[in-house]
Amino acid sequence: MARRLAIYLALLLIAICFLLPFAWLLISSIQPHSGLSAEVTWEFSLVNFQEVLTPETVFRPMLNSLIISGSTAIFTALVATFAAYPLSRYRNRFGRNFLLIILFATGLPITAVMVPVYAMYSRFNLIDSVPATIAFMTASALPFAIWMMKNFMDSVPLSLEEAAWTDGAGWFQSLHRIVLPLMVPGLTVVFIFTFVLQWGNFFVPFILLLSPEKQPAAVTIYTFFSQYGQVAYGQLAAFSILYTVPVILLYSAVSKVLGGAFSLTGAVKG
């Protein structure tokens, strides 16, 4: 009993540590003169939201974030599918080494490669290009996406594809008509994981995108910090709440898909 009580207290302490920053955001966003230390008063106002709800502060950066993060997630899921398929279905002597390289690449910090990437982009005049930035973000997200996609694809029985091959289907038809429909939850997980990861990516767009009209919301949040050390805490809190809304809506929209596991029971008979 004492051990269980200690576990519950530890979990409660961890939950409080996670919830306190969100409580600070909520309190600071609705108080007109909020500072670093949020104080609960009876003075509520939406002036912080009114000041940040402008095209330059919220709408255009949010649109840029949707374009960059959404495109990166789509391209990553698409390329990872075609890369994971031969790793999952065919055995060769280079497969294990390739997986080890992918595993190593997942642990490589992005800051370690940004200097040569910036030099290469400068050489080919790709700095401040949104498509080029999406291409690099897709490439950096691929190792972990391929790793996850291969594990999801391994769960689809090979006998289903063998039956399709017997009927004359090619590898692309079996992938398109059998494998992908059965691993929709896996595709969704890869898409959301990549989207959320790139939605909060500050470093790569900050280095590769110079024009303010092209920068995503993760970079424009830096504008609330002045060069003299002053911070607009109320507006920062309001912006942070608006910044998290698309991710919460995405989770809510696909919760039904994520709630179900692979529905392969009964797919293989005999």
Coordinates of C-alpha atoms in Angstrom, one line a residue:
M1 CA 0.0 0.0 0.0
A2 CA 2.8 2.4 0.9
R3 CA 4.6 1.6 -2.3
R4 CA 1.5 2.3 -4.4
L5 CA 0.9 5.6 -2.5
A6 CA 4.5 6.6 -3.3
I7 CA 4.0 5.9 -7.0
Y8 CA 0.8 7.9 -7.1
L9 CA 2.5 10.8 -5.3
A10 CA 5.4 10.7 -7.8
L11 CA 3.0 10.6 -10.8
L12 CA 1.0 13.5 -9.3
L13 CA 4.2 15.5 -8.8
I14 CA 5.2 14.8 -12.5
A15 CA 1.7 15.9 -13.7
I16 CA 1.9 19.1 -11.7
C17 CA 5.3 19.9 -13.2
F18 CA 3.8 19.4 -16.7
L19 CA 0.7 21.4 -16.0
L20 CA 2.3 24.4 -14.3
P21 CA 3.7 25.9 -17.6
F22 CA 0.2 25.6 -19.2
A23 CA -1.4 27.3 -16.2
W24 CA 1.1 30.1 -16.6
L25 CA 0.2 30.5 -20.2
L26 CA -3.6 30.6 -19.5
I27 CA -3.2 33.1 -16.7
S28 CA -0.8 35.4 -18.5
S29 CA -2.7 35.4 -21.7
I30 CA -5.9 36.8 -20.1
Q31 CA -4.3 39.4 -17.9
P32 CA -3.5 42.8 -19.4
H33 CA -0.3 43.5 -17.4
S34 CA 1.1 40.1 -16.9
G35 CA 4.8 39.6 -16.2
L36 CA 7.2 36.7 -15.7
S37 CA 5.5 35.7 -12.5
A38 CA 1.9 35.1 -13.2
E39 CA -0.4 36.3 -10.4
V40 CA -4.0 35.2 -10.3
T41 CA -6.2 38.3 -10.1
W42 CA -9.8 39.1 -11.0
E43 CA -8.7 41.4 -13.8
F44 CA -9.3 39.6 -17.1
S45 CA -8.9 40.9 -20.6
L46 CA -8.5 39.7 -24.2
V47 CA -6.2 42.6 -25.2
N48 CA -3.2 40.3 -25.5
F49 CA -5.1 38.2 -28.1
Q50 CA -6.3 41.3 -29.9
E51 CA -2.7 42.6 -30.2
V52 CA -1.3 39.4 -31.7
L53 CA -4.2 38.5 -34.0
T54 CA -2.7 40.4 -36.9
P55 CA -1.6 39.1 -40.4
E56 CA 2.1 39.8 -39.6
T57 CA 2.1 38.2 -36.1
V58 CA -0.2 35.2 -36.4
F59 CA -2.0 34.5 -39.7
R60 CA 0.9 34.6 -42.1
P61 CA 3.4 32.8 -39.9
M62 CA 0.8 30.1 -39.1
L63 CA 0.1 29.7 -42.9
N64 CA 3.9 29.4 -43.4
S65 CA 4.1 26.8 -40.7
L66 CA 1.2 24.8 -42.2
I67 CA 2.8 24.8 -45.6
I68 CA 6.3 23.9 -44.4
S69 CA 5.2 21.3 -41.8
G70 CA 2.4 19.8 -43.9
S71 CA 4.6 19.5 -47.0
T72 CA 7.5 18.0 -45.0
A73 CA 5.1 15.5 -43.4
I74 CA 3.6 14.4 -46.7
F75 CA 6.9 14.0 -48.5
T76 CA 8.4 12.2 -45.5
A77 CA 5.6 9.7 -45.3
L78 CA 5.6 9.2 -49.1
V79 CA 9.4 8.6 -49.4
A80 CA 9.6 6.6 -46.2
T81 CA 6.9 4.2 -47.5
F82 CA 8.9 3.4 -50.7
A83 CA 12.1 3.2 -48.7
A84 CA 10.7 0.9 -46.0
Y85 CA 9.0 -1.5 -48.5
P86 CA 12.1 -3.3 -49.8
L87 CA 13.6 -3.3 -46.3
S88 CA 10.5 -5.0 -45.0
R89 CA 9.8 -7.4 -47.8
Y90 CA 13.2 -8.4 -49.3
R91 CA 16.2 -9.9 -47.6
N92 CA 19.7 -9.0 -48.8
R93 CA 23.2 -8.8 -47.3
F94 CA 23.1 -4.9 -47.2
G95 CA 19.7 -4.6 -45.5
R96 CA 21.1 -4.9 -41.9
N97 CA 23.9 -2.5 -42.6
F98 CA 21.5 0.0 -44.1
L99 CA 19.2 -0.3 -41.0
L100 CA 22.2 0.3 -38.8
I101 CA 23.1 3.5 -40.8
I102 CA 19.5 4.7 -40.4
L103 CA 19.6 4.0 -36.7
F104 CA 22.9 6.0 -36.4
A105 CA 21.3 8.9 -38.5
T106 CA 18.4 9.1 -36.1
G107 CA 20.8 10.1 -33.3
L108 CA 22.7 12.6 -35.3
P109 CA 22.0 16.1 -33.9
I110 CA 20.8 18.5 -36.6
T111 CA 23.1 21.2 -35.3
A112 CA 26.1 19.1 -36.3
V113 CA 25.3 19.3 -40.0
M114 CA 23.8 22.8 -40.3
V115 CA 27.1 24.5 -41.0
P116 CA 27.9 22.4 -44.1
V117 CA 24.3 22.5 -45.2
Y118 CA 24.3 26.3 -45.0
A119 CA 27.5 26.4 -47.0
M120 CA 26.0 24.1 -49.6
Y121 CA 22.8 26.1 -49.8
S122 CA 24.7 29.3 -50.2
R123 CA 26.8 27.7 -53.0
F124 CA 23.7 26.8 -54.9
N125 CA 21.8 30.0 -54.0
L126 CA 19.1 28.1 -52.1
I127 CA 19.1 30.3 -49.0
D128 CA 15.7 31.8 -48.3
S129 CA 13.9 29.2 -50.5
V130 CA 10.9 27.5 -48.9
P131 CA 11.0 24.4 -51.2
A132 CA 14.7 24.0 -50.5
T133 CA 14.0 24.3 -46.8
I134 CA 11.2 21.7 -47.0
A135 CA 13.6 19.4 -48.9
F136 CA 16.2 19.5 -46.2
M137 CA 13.6 19.1 -43.4
T138 CA 12.2 16.1 -45.2
A139 CA 15.7 14.6 -45.6
S140 CA 16.4 15.2 -41.9
A141 CA 13.1 13.5 -40.8
L142 CA 13.5 10.5 -43.1
P143 CA 15.8 8.2 -41.0
F144 CA 13.4 7.9 -38.0
A145 CA 10.3 7.9 -40.4
I146 CA 11.8 4.9 -42.4
W147 CA 12.6 3.1 -39.1
M148 CA 9.0 3.5 -37.9
M149 CA 7.5 2.7 -41.3
K150 CA 9.5 -0.5 -41.7
N151 CA 8.3 -1.7 -38.2
F152 CA 4.7 -0.9 -39.1
M153 CA 5.1 -2.6 -42.5
D154 CA 6.5 -5.8 -40.9
S155 CA 3.1 -6.2 -39.1
V156 CA 1.3 -6.7 -42.4
P157 CA 1.3 -10.4 -43.2
L158 CA 3.4 -11.3 -46.3
S159 CA 0.9 -14.0 -47.2
L160 CA -1.6 -11.4 -48.2
E161 CA 0.8 -10.0 -50.8
E162 CA 1.8 -13.5 -52.0
A163 CA -1.9 -14.2 -52.7
A164 CA -2.0 -11.0 -54.8
W165 CA 1.2 -11.9 -56.6
T166 CA -0.3 -15.3 -57.5
D167 CA -3.2 -13.4 -59.1
G168 CA -0.8 -11.4 -61.2
A169 CA -0.4 -8.2 -59.2
G170 CA 2.9 -6.4 -59.2
W171 CA 4.7 -5.0 -56.2
F172 CA 3.3 -1.6 -56.7
Q173 CA -0.3 -2.9 -56.9
S174 CA 0.2 -5.0 -53.8
L175 CA 1.7 -2.1 -51.9
H176 CA -1.1 0.3 -53.0
R177 CA -4.1 -2.0 -52.7
I178 CA -3.1 -4.3 -49.8
V179 CA -0.3 -3.0 -47.6
L180 CA -1.1 0.7 -47.4
P181 CA -4.8 0.3 -46.6
L182 CA -3.9 -2.1 -43.7
M183 CA -1.3 0.3 -42.2
V184 CA -3.3 3.5 -42.2
P185 CA -2.7 4.0 -38.5
G186 CA 1.0 3.6 -39.0
L187 CA 1.0 6.1 -41.9
T188 CA -0.9 8.5 -39.6
V189 CA 1.6 8.1 -36.8
V190 CA 4.5 8.9 -39.1
F191 CA 2.6 11.9 -40.6
I192 CA 1.7 13.3 -37.2
F193 CA 5.1 12.7 -35.6
T194 CA 6.8 14.4 -38.5
F195 CA 4.3 17.3 -38.6
V196 CA 4.6 18.0 -34.9
L197 CA 8.4 17.7 -35.0
Q198 CA 8.6 20.3 -37.8
W199 CA 5.9 22.5 -36.4
G200 CA 8.1 23.2 -33.4
N201 CA 11.4 23.3 -35.4
F202 CA 13.0 26.6 -34.8
F203 CA 16.6 26.1 -35.7
V204 CA 16.4 25.0 -39.4
P205 CA 14.0 27.7 -40.6
F206 CA 15.8 30.3 -38.6
I207 CA 19.1 29.5 -40.4
L208 CA 17.7 28.8 -43.9
L209 CA 14.9 31.4 -44.2
L210 CA 15.9 35.0 -43.9
S211 CA 12.8 36.9 -45.1
P212 CA 10.2 37.6 -42.3
E213 CA 7.3 36.9 -44.7
K214 CA 8.6 33.3 -45.3
Q215 CA 9.4 32.4 -41.7
P216 CA 7.1 30.0 -39.8
A217 CA 5.5 30.7 -36.4
A218 CA 8.2 28.9 -34.6
V219 CA 10.6 31.6 -35.7
T220 CA 8.4 34.6 -35.4
I221 CA 7.8 33.8 -31.7
Y222 CA 11.3 35.3 -31.3
T223 CA 10.0 38.7 -32.1
F224 CA 8.4 39.0 -28.6
F225 CA 11.9 39.2 -27.2
S226 CA 13.3 42.7 -27.7
Q227 CA 17.0 43.4 -28.2
Y228 CA 17.0 45.2 -24.8
G229 CA 16.0 42.1 -22.9
Q230 CA 12.3 43.1 -22.5
V231 CA 9.7 40.5 -23.1
A232 CA 6.0 41.0 -23.9
Y233 CA 4.9 38.1 -21.6
G234 CA 1.1 38.6 -22.1
Q235 CA 1.4 38.6 -25.9
L236 CA 3.9 35.8 -25.8
A237 CA 1.4 33.7 -23.8
A238 CA -1.5 34.5 -26.1
F239 CA 0.6 33.7 -29.2
S240 CA 1.8 30.4 -27.6
I241 CA -1.8 29.3 -27.0
L242 CA -2.8 30.1 -30.6
Y243 CA 0.4 28.4 -31.7
T244 CA -0.7 25.1 -30.1
V245 CA -4.2 25.1 -31.4
P246 CA -3.5 23.5 -34.8
V247 CA -1.6 20.7 -33.2
I248 CA -4.4 20.0 -30.8
L249 CA -7.0 20.1 -33.7
L250 CA -4.8 17.7 -35.6
Y251 CA -4.6 15.2 -32.7
S252 CA -8.4 15.5 -32.3
A253 CA -9.1 15.0 -36.0
V254 CA -7.1 11.8 -36.2
S255 CA -7.8 10.4 -32.7
K256 CA -10.3 8.0 -34.2
V257 CA -7.7 6.6 -36.6
L258 CA -5.0 6.4 -33.9
G259 CA -7.4 4.8 -31.4
G260 CA -7.5 1.6 -33.4
A261 CA -4.6 -0.7 -33.8
F262 CA -3.8 -2.7 -36.9
S263 CA -7.0 -4.5 -37.8
L264 CA -5.4 -7.6 -39.2
T265 CA -7.4 -10.1 -37.2
G266 CA -9.2 -12.3 -39.7
A267 CA -7.3 -11.0 -42.7
V268 CA -5.5 -14.3 -43.0
K269 CA -7.6 -17.4 -43.2
G270 CA -6.6 -21.0 -43.2

